[in-house]
Amino acid sequence: MGNGWRRLVGLGALLVCVGAGMGAAAGPDSRPLGVLSASPKGVTASGLRSLDGADGVTALVSSPAGGGLTNAQGVTPASTFLYFDVEAQAPAGAWGPVYVSVEYFDRAIGANLGLQYDSATGDAQGARYLGADDQAGGWFTGSRQWRQACFLLRKPLFQGRENLGADFRLAGSQILVRRVSVSTVRPADWQKLSHMPAAKIKPLVRIGAGGQLIVGGFDPARTSDGIPQSRALEAAVPALKSLGVTSHECYVRWNLCEPSPGKYDWSVYDRFVRVYQRHGLKWVPFLIIGSAYSLPNWYYKKPGFQGYVCLEHGQECDVQSLWNPVLRKHVARFIKAFLDHYRGAGVIESVLLGVTGNYGEAIYPATGNDWTADIHGPTHTHPGFWAGDPYAVKSFRAWLTRKYKGNAVLRGAWGASAPELARARPFLRDAAPNDRAWLDFCAWYIGSMTDWSRFWLRQTRASLPEGGIYLCTGGHAPAEHGSDFGDQCKAAAEVKGGVRITNEGSDYKANFSLTRWVASGGEQYGAYYSFEPAGEVNPIGVIGRVYNATASGALGLHYYYPNIYGSEEAQRNFAKWGGQ
């Protein structure tokens, strides 16, 4: 079943958002393929069989609420699915659209009910366990009620290629069903089921003193088996609210908003905003404009494009140079357009600024190729110094001219080997005329990043007079990164903003040392600050991060969805310590 199935059931990548209420059973089956009903007394079926065994061992239970068919607990291997076989033979090729309706018991808050089917599309492995093409209903909110879920299977093959010879399978947290039907007719209450009502959840954790608990994930640029991540986020709302989450961080990519120059399409993010509005969740939009994975096709490698150029190899990176004046104009225009559209939506908690770098942090390119190269392909990127493009050279010369005024003064500081101001170029450490020259280069290089951050902060505050603004930064501040956390906090304080540093992990000692500069700079200059992990956080690390944020006086604490919801231990740890 491969990684595709792990993506389906993983809490960090839920399949779909889910609809409202139990609703009526599916509409009249004018062309029924099968119906199965289950009770403690047994299973009644016509054209549809429940299969038993492997990772889908079944049991009949008499409770709760009348009981039905469930995946057995306490067996080895773990029984995590319910498998079904459709007895009808598909016509030549495959069936057209088929709808599966499931009446299930909403036992507890957890992952969304999902379905995978034997499909006529996809590769040989993925086609056997293809996720439903669309879905209405299927959430788990702990309502202790029977609910309805409906799944669209666009082109099912139904040749029994799944485990146990099954045609499709259901997955969820201790699934309990009492009716499953398969039909070629779209259920009449599909639209009603497509909108989840506000779940009444009593949080286990209270975030005090106006603090923010932000969860990241559900990337709008990606889908789970073709289903928008805005729907996956909605399915996760009960779980988010149960642990006191205040807001969701969502990557706002330039290429998803501006399909042609000056023509905006906000539909991807409008879907997320409707989820926030329906469920009282706040939004932290993470604006990504210059990083490689955010660049629109109409801009990429076109006139005005200028990536960073590394001093080591002289090669260009797709991450855009902060010295590029064309990019500066795009940034100013985009920030204004975005906030003009969403400022009045009533959902923005704060705006996170992804100013440059591989991911959006206020640092120069510092990693190799990874998921950030998935839009336009691999690019030249690595840790190092990135100041070789023509605009960077021009900026360096202007900086030296302002400081030294003339060639004689420059030679007095750099020695006889100093170039003329008009011919000066950025250099690596071993090519520096002397230590003074190297310190000047670093001061210009780091100062350029601070100036670029200040530009973003001011442009954002001009379009957002009230509300939180965070500069996103990261790393551990070697000269190559170009980050001075203290100066970045000072720039943020100038607009009554803050700094989010994204460099925590599971080790408390490392987290403490890496975040201390931002916390100290924030206190010194009057900027608020929050902490975010660089990636995985283990269950013990969940506790350490709570303590570090609390002891530091951080206004916000960010976790990626799997950091907390990827294991029961992590959830228990946060529930116990998050509100202390």
XYZ file of C-alpha atoms in Angstrom:
580
model
C 0.000 0.000 0.000
C 3.035 2.298 0.182
C 3.429 5.877 1.278
C 0.168 6.950 -0.335
C -1.820 5.272 2.408
C 0.268 6.818 5.143
C -0.519 10.198 3.631
C -4.205 9.320 3.745
C -4.441 8.468 7.411
C -1.621 10.607 8.796
C -2.926 13.329 11.102
C -0.620 15.844 9.442
C -2.193 15.275 6.023
C -5.890 14.638 6.492
C -7.793 13.869 3.318
C -10.676 16.297 3.258
C -12.686 18.843 5.107
C -15.981 17.460 6.266
C -19.600 18.457 6.173
C -22.508 19.106 8.505
C -24.687 16.863 10.573
C -25.714 13.343 9.897
C -28.243 14.213 7.234
C -30.575 11.780 5.579
C -29.439 8.576 3.979
C -28.241 8.795 0.371
C -30.848 9.592 -2.261
C -32.828 6.853 -4.014
C -30.535 4.299 -5.615
C -31.973 4.096 -9.129
C -28.955 2.030 -10.098
C -27.819 0.453 -6.816
C -24.623 -1.576 -6.844
C -24.892 -2.762 -3.264
C -26.204 -2.091 0.246
C -24.960 -3.425 3.583
C -26.588 -2.982 6.998
C -25.015 -4.053 10.291
C -26.337 -4.527 13.814
C -25.236 -6.568 16.845
C -27.340 -9.426 15.491
C -25.472 -9.643 12.208
C -24.933 -8.209 8.743
C -27.560 -7.973 6.015
C -26.157 -7.336 2.563
C -27.181 -7.200 -1.074
C -24.507 -6.796 -3.721
C -21.926 -5.671 -1.162
C -19.841 -7.842 1.166
C -17.793 -6.980 4.226
C -14.420 -8.765 4.234
C -12.549 -9.919 7.318
C -8.848 -10.509 7.950
C -5.309 -9.091 7.561
C -5.347 -5.436 8.633
C -9.139 -5.363 8.412
C -10.360 -7.761 11.109
C -14.001 -6.995 11.847
C -16.260 -7.378 14.864
C -19.932 -6.764 15.665
C -20.561 -4.663 18.759
C -23.758 -3.900 20.649
C -22.750 -0.430 21.845
C -22.535 2.503 21.598
C -25.878 3.749 20.291
C -27.086 0.424 19.031
C -23.786 -0.896 17.695
C -22.798 -2.159 14.279
C -19.695 -3.290 12.379
C -16.271 -2.132 13.604
C -12.586 -2.780 13.015
C -11.523 -5.058 15.847
C -9.227 -3.694 18.552
C -6.325 -5.440 20.256
C -5.415 -7.699 17.332
C -2.093 -8.220 15.525
C -1.506 -6.825 12.981
C -3.540 -3.785 13.968
C -6.943 -3.640 12.336
C -7.132 -0.128 10.909
C -9.562 -0.595 7.996
C -12.926 -1.969 6.986
C -12.768 -3.725 3.590
C -15.669 -4.161 1.168
C -16.260 -6.072 -2.038
C -18.738 -4.893 -4.693
C -20.184 -8.018 -6.282
C -21.350 -6.384 -9.531
C -18.992 -6.603 -12.489
C -17.796 -3.334 -14.001
C -18.745 -2.608 -17.614
C -16.018 -2.494 -20.249
C -13.132 -0.396 -18.950
C -14.547 0.800 -15.627
C -17.588 2.218 -13.941
C -18.426 5.867 -14.389
C -18.824 7.969 -11.230
C -19.876 5.905 -8.205
C -20.935 7.209 -4.787
C -20.364 5.410 -1.490
C -22.549 6.516 1.435
C -21.578 5.496 4.962
C -23.552 5.871 8.185
C -20.938 5.918 10.966
C -20.781 6.686 14.675
C -18.902 9.841 15.675
C -17.100 8.384 18.688
C -14.333 10.871 19.512
C -12.264 13.712 18.159
C -9.768 12.339 15.703
C -8.778 11.980 12.074
C -11.299 12.255 9.287
C -13.068 9.150 8.015
C -11.423 8.265 4.715
C -11.903 5.895 1.788
C -9.548 4.353 -0.778
C -10.720 2.435 -3.808
C -9.522 0.183 -6.607
C -9.341 2.656 -9.477
C -8.815 2.594 -13.230
C -6.497 5.615 -12.949
C -3.041 6.116 -11.467
C 0.068 3.947 -11.357
C -0.090 0.226 -10.657
C 0.365 0.626 -6.897
C -1.496 3.874 -6.325
C -4.490 2.838 -8.439
C -5.356 0.052 -6.020
C -5.614 2.436 -3.083
C -6.641 5.711 -4.670
C -8.216 8.207 -2.279
C -11.811 9.250 -2.922
C -11.957 12.036 -5.509
C -14.327 14.086 -3.384
C -16.064 13.754 -0.053
C -18.875 15.231 2.018
C -19.119 14.494 5.726
C -16.912 12.079 7.595
C -15.492 14.153 10.441
C -14.970 13.043 14.013
C -15.971 15.691 16.580
C -16.859 13.521 19.556
C -20.587 14.273 19.215
C -21.519 10.638 20.062
C -24.067 10.683 17.218
C -24.613 8.729 14.035
C -23.465 10.742 11.036
C -23.346 10.421 7.271
C -20.314 10.504 4.973
C -20.438 10.371 1.179
C -17.525 9.662 -1.161
C -17.141 10.205 -4.901
C -15.213 7.507 -6.794
C -14.706 9.013 -10.220
C -13.530 5.963 -12.137
C -13.600 2.770 -10.051
C -12.340 -0.456 -11.554
C -13.556 -2.736 -8.752
C -11.414 -5.743 -9.668
C -10.619 -6.734 -6.083
C -6.971 -5.686 -6.128
C -6.855 -4.446 -2.528
C -6.103 -6.617 0.507
C -8.541 -9.539 0.941
C -9.692 -9.019 -2.665
C -11.529 -5.820 -1.694
C -12.761 -3.054 -3.990
C -12.604 -0.250 -1.413
C -11.790 0.277 2.242
C -12.686 2.743 5.008
C -10.158 4.137 7.454
C -10.547 6.127 10.624
C -10.278 6.018 14.385
C -12.160 2.925 15.604
C -14.658 2.928 12.761
C -18.207 1.880 13.644
C -20.718 1.693 10.776
C -24.306 0.515 10.506
C -25.005 1.139 6.815
C -22.897 1.308 3.642
C -24.390 1.759 0.179
C -22.890 2.026 -3.312
C -24.761 3.796 -6.099
C -24.265 5.532 -9.424
C -26.538 8.376 -8.251
C -25.172 11.399 -6.429
C -26.684 11.560 -2.906
C -29.355 14.232 -2.621
C -27.872 15.734 0.566
C -24.306 16.076 -0.729
C -24.257 19.868 -0.446
C -25.726 19.821 3.043
C -23.052 17.407 4.205
C -20.250 19.456 2.623
C -20.249 22.092 5.373
C -19.244 21.127 8.879
C -21.206 22.941 11.598
C -19.307 24.683 14.358
C -18.213 21.975 16.762
C -18.818 22.596 20.464
C -15.450 21.722 21.907
C -14.277 22.423 25.443
C -10.524 23.095 25.145
C -8.226 21.021 27.299
C -5.694 23.866 27.201
C -6.253 27.570 27.813
C -3.671 29.892 26.266
C -3.311 32.739 28.730
C -2.514 36.471 28.620
C -3.486 36.960 24.981
C -1.005 34.370 23.783
C -1.162 32.669 20.415
C -0.974 28.944 19.724
C -0.426 28.657 15.999
C -0.595 25.423 14.005
C 0.999 25.153 10.580
C 0.280 22.679 7.834
C -2.368 22.014 5.173
C -0.312 23.703 2.445
C -2.674 25.264 -0.130
C -0.297 24.356 -2.966
C -0.765 20.656 -2.270
C -3.673 18.259 -2.146
C -4.375 14.966 -0.435
C -5.370 12.663 -3.260
C -6.672 15.632 -5.233
C -8.806 17.129 -2.439
C -8.101 20.764 -1.399
C -6.241 21.209 1.856
C -8.774 23.821 3.005
C -11.165 20.904 3.429
C -8.530 18.909 5.280
C -8.071 21.840 7.636
C -11.791 21.979 8.339
C -11.784 18.305 9.219
C -9.060 19.046 11.765
C -10.891 21.951 13.440
C -12.293 19.858 16.356
C -8.831 18.495 17.110
C -7.337 21.986 16.922
C -9.931 23.455 19.249
C -9.564 20.611 21.726
C -5.979 21.721 22.451
C -6.696 25.451 22.480
C -5.253 26.345 19.069
C -5.974 30.000 18.324
C -4.877 30.247 14.719
C -3.625 28.536 11.582
C -0.534 29.560 9.632
C -1.094 29.265 5.896
C 1.593 29.728 3.219
C 0.475 32.469 0.809
C 2.472 31.889 -2.348
C 2.781 34.559 -5.005
C 2.226 32.033 -7.811
C -1.102 30.901 -6.342
C -2.482 34.450 -6.266
C -1.299 36.247 -9.413
C -1.694 34.008 -12.501
C -0.828 36.919 -14.797
C 0.798 40.292 -14.066
C -1.552 42.491 -12.073
C -4.443 40.000 -12.304
C -5.178 38.448 -8.930
C -7.096 35.275 -8.127
C -7.614 34.835 -4.386
C -9.889 31.777 -4.660
C -7.398 29.340 -3.090
C -7.171 31.452 0.062
C -10.820 32.516 0.048
C -11.651 28.852 0.745
C -9.420 28.901 3.820
C -10.928 32.185 4.988
C -14.433 30.683 4.850
C -13.218 27.869 7.124
C -11.780 30.408 9.590
C -14.999 32.414 9.564
C -17.256 29.375 10.037
C -15.305 28.038 12.990
C -13.891 31.086 14.766
C -10.275 30.295 13.879
C -7.742 33.064 13.273
C -5.331 33.251 10.354
C -1.589 33.871 10.145
C -0.914 34.324 6.415
C 2.752 33.682 5.616
C 3.504 35.878 2.590
C 6.084 34.204 0.306
C 7.154 36.249 -2.729
C 10.871 35.870 -3.550
C 11.562 32.228 -2.682
C 11.876 29.828 -5.619
C 8.706 27.884 -4.850
C 6.584 31.034 -4.927
C 7.568 32.420 -8.338
C 4.814 32.644 -10.998
C 5.500 31.261 -14.468
C 5.065 34.708 -16.024
C 7.954 36.004 -13.884
C 10.273 32.995 -13.787
C 13.375 33.544 -15.979
C 11.644 36.456 -17.687
C 12.893 40.080 -17.969
C 13.200 41.441 -14.435
C 14.155 38.048 -12.946
C 17.369 38.089 -10.946
C 18.350 35.342 -8.558
C 21.111 35.426 -6.003
C 24.553 34.568 -7.443
C 26.929 32.656 -5.174
C 30.458 33.963 -4.772
C 31.888 30.448 -4.638
C 30.755 29.216 -8.076
C 29.389 32.307 -9.784
C 26.087 30.514 -10.434
C 22.583 31.908 -10.090
C 19.939 30.610 -7.694
C 16.189 30.767 -8.332
C 15.690 32.501 -4.975
C 15.361 36.159 -5.925
C 18.044 38.687 -5.043
C 16.953 41.189 -2.405
C 18.937 43.846 -4.303
C 16.748 43.423 -7.414
C 14.694 46.647 -7.826
C 12.093 44.835 -9.960
C 11.366 42.422 -7.122
C 11.009 45.340 -4.713
C 8.195 46.768 -6.846
C 6.425 43.392 -6.979
C 6.677 42.972 -3.203
C 5.170 46.393 -2.499
C 2.364 45.826 -4.992
C 1.538 42.321 -3.788
C 1.460 43.179 -0.087
C -0.947 46.034 -0.745
C -3.202 43.917 -2.988
C -3.298 41.063 -0.469
C -4.187 43.248 2.492
C -6.684 45.313 0.509
C -8.503 42.038 -0.211
C -8.338 40.436 3.253
C -7.926 43.276 5.758
C -11.681 43.465 6.395
C -12.301 39.704 6.537
C -12.101 39.684 10.331
C -9.826 36.642 10.499
C -6.229 37.905 10.399
C -4.471 37.478 13.728
C -1.086 38.567 12.401
C 0.820 38.629 9.107
C 4.060 36.667 8.857
C 6.564 38.036 6.330
C 8.551 35.547 4.256
C 11.057 37.983 2.828
C 13.660 35.766 1.126
C 15.747 32.576 1.406
C 14.868 29.010 0.551
C 11.741 28.979 2.727
C 10.893 32.635 3.380
C 13.051 33.407 6.389
C 15.136 36.583 6.600
C 18.334 34.731 5.668
C 20.139 34.112 2.385
C 20.002 30.668 0.666
C 21.281 28.183 3.229
C 20.176 24.693 2.134
C 20.306 22.339 -0.814
C 17.388 21.391 -3.044
C 14.309 20.040 -1.286
C 10.547 20.560 -1.562
C 11.129 24.262 -2.280
C 12.400 23.268 -5.741
C 9.226 21.444 -6.735
C 7.706 24.245 -8.855
C 10.385 25.038 -11.429
C 12.818 22.230 -10.646
C 16.213 21.985 -8.921
C 18.235 25.166 -8.633
C 21.784 26.050 -7.634
C 21.484 26.413 -3.858
C 23.706 25.699 -0.857
C 25.044 27.403 2.276
C 27.435 30.214 1.403
C 27.649 33.839 0.409
C 25.213 35.061 -2.256
C 26.295 38.526 -3.389
C 27.486 38.137 -6.976
C 24.563 39.492 -8.986
C 24.873 42.907 -10.707
C 22.488 44.621 -8.276
C 24.446 43.301 -5.288
C 27.707 44.574 -6.795
C 26.168 48.020 -7.348
C 24.866 48.100 -3.767
C 28.261 47.097 -2.337
C 30.054 49.850 -4.233
C 27.496 52.430 -3.114
C 27.884 51.318 0.518
C 31.675 51.604 0.375
C 31.463 55.012 -1.307
C 29.188 56.330 1.446
C 31.549 55.056 4.126
C 34.972 55.882 2.653
C 34.192 58.800 0.301
C 37.257 58.206 -1.863
C 39.837 55.674 -3.012
C 42.612 57.009 -0.788
C 40.533 56.572 2.358
C 39.564 53.060 1.260
C 43.228 52.120 0.713
C 44.023 53.504 4.144
C 41.544 51.062 5.674
C 42.035 48.050 3.386
C 45.695 48.409 2.504
C 47.527 48.830 -0.762
C 45.677 45.944 -2.433
C 42.297 47.660 -2.077
C 40.463 48.087 -5.404
C 39.158 51.401 -6.638
C 35.658 52.102 -5.360
C 34.253 51.933 -8.885
C 35.742 48.449 -9.362
C 35.039 46.931 -5.928
C 33.138 43.641 -5.841
C 31.905 41.362 -3.014
C 34.465 38.686 -2.115
C 34.942 35.520 -0.071
C 36.977 35.498 3.132
C 40.211 34.218 1.568
C 40.080 36.981 -1.067
C 39.551 39.829 1.398
C 42.371 42.433 1.270
C 42.519 42.371 5.099
C 40.368 41.813 8.171
C 38.923 45.330 7.971
C 37.754 44.631 4.432
C 36.116 41.388 5.541
C 34.311 43.098 8.404
C 33.081 45.761 5.967
C 31.778 43.114 3.591
C 29.923 41.341 6.441
C 28.490 44.619 7.729
C 27.133 45.436 4.261
C 25.906 41.876 3.638
C 24.104 41.552 6.980
C 22.885 45.145 6.860
C 21.352 44.522 3.439
C 19.204 41.769 4.944
C 18.105 44.058 7.773
C 17.271 46.844 5.300
C 15.272 44.415 3.144
C 13.380 43.231 6.219
C 12.681 46.840 7.222
C 11.259 47.514 3.739
C 8.851 44.577 4.063
C 7.810 45.598 7.560
C 7.094 49.174 6.533
C 5.187 48.189 3.395
C 3.026 45.842 5.443
C 2.312 48.364 8.179
C 1.293 50.924 5.547
C -1.483 48.556 4.422
C -2.238 47.140 7.878
C -2.416 50.097 10.283
C -3.606 47.878 13.129
C -2.753 44.261 13.807
C 0.190 41.950 14.321
C 3.131 41.800 11.917
C 5.953 39.295 12.315
C 9.246 39.110 10.456
C 10.127 35.453 9.875
C 13.760 34.653 10.570
C 15.751 31.506 11.260
C 19.072 29.743 11.419
C 21.821 30.377 13.959
C 23.182 33.673 12.564
C 26.560 32.898 10.970
C 27.692 35.641 8.585
C 26.571 33.512 5.627
C 22.942 33.726 6.731
C 23.043 37.517 6.862
C 20.855 37.709 9.955
C 21.366 39.933 12.971
C 18.463 38.990 15.228
C 18.891 42.075 17.384
C 18.760 44.443 14.407
C 15.791 42.512 13.002
C 13.943 42.993 16.303
C 14.787 46.699 16.188
C 13.384 46.996 12.645
C 10.223 45.160 13.714
C 9.767 47.394 16.755
C 9.844 50.459 14.499
C 6.453 49.395 13.075
C 5.147 47.967 16.364
C 5.787 44.485 15.016
C 7.585 41.337 16.087
C 9.913 38.523 15.034
C 9.122 34.830 14.607
C 12.229 32.661 14.782
C 11.926 29.231 13.185
C 14.866 27.256 14.525
C 13.616 25.081 17.407
C 13.733 21.305 17.629
C 13.316 18.738 20.391
C 16.388 19.610 22.488
C 15.582 22.200 25.158
C 19.201 23.340 25.614
C 19.586 24.027 21.896
C 16.190 25.731 21.738
C 17.106 27.982 24.656
C 20.386 29.085 23.097
C 18.936 29.590 19.616
C 15.932 31.662 20.700
C 17.639 33.759 23.369
C 18.940 36.419 20.977
C 15.459 37.109 19.612
C 13.897 37.122 23.079
C 16.580 39.516 24.362
C 16.367 41.724 21.268
C 12.605 41.824 21.504
C 12.729 42.905 25.135
C 15.430 45.482 24.406
C 13.641 47.189 21.516
C 9.995 46.513 22.354
C 9.224 43.927 19.670
C 7.038 40.944 20.491
C 8.320 37.516 19.444
C 7.256 33.933 18.922
C 8.947 30.572 18.364
C 8.552 27.955 15.615
C 10.247 24.590 15.048
C 12.456 23.904 12.049
C 10.769 20.544 11.497
C 10.102 17.447 13.583
C 9.439 17.730 17.309
C 9.204 14.566 19.407
C 6.675 14.159 22.265
C 9.217 15.161 24.921
C 10.268 18.119 22.809
C 6.656 19.274 22.819
C 6.983 19.869 26.577
C 10.351 21.579 26.296
C 9.043 24.021 23.713
C 6.099 24.938 25.951
C 8.509 25.691 28.781
C 10.934 27.685 26.631
C 8.180 29.905 25.242
C 6.636 30.427 28.672
C 9.918 31.168 30.444
C 10.973 33.509 27.624
C 7.765 35.536 27.614
C 7.019 34.683 23.988
C 3.701 35.948 22.699
C 3.237 33.005 20.338
C 4.162 29.349 20.003
C 3.933 27.523 16.679
C 3.765 23.779 16.023
C 3.340 22.002 12.720
C 0.278 19.791 12.829
C 2.200 16.486 13.093
C 4.354 17.865 15.943
C 1.363 17.642 18.291
C -1.194 15.492 16.510
C 1.184 12.902 15.080
C 1.074 10.773 18.217
C -1.190 10.272 21.209
C 1.777 10.850 23.537
C 2.451 14.273 22.018
C -1.214 15.225 22.396
C -1.273 14.084 26.015
C 1.928 15.990 26.773
C 0.614 19.217 25.307
C -2.771 18.807 26.995
C -1.026 18.378 30.348
C 1.601 21.117 30.094
C 0.281 23.576 27.517
C -1.939 25.432 29.932
C 0.415 25.457 32.897
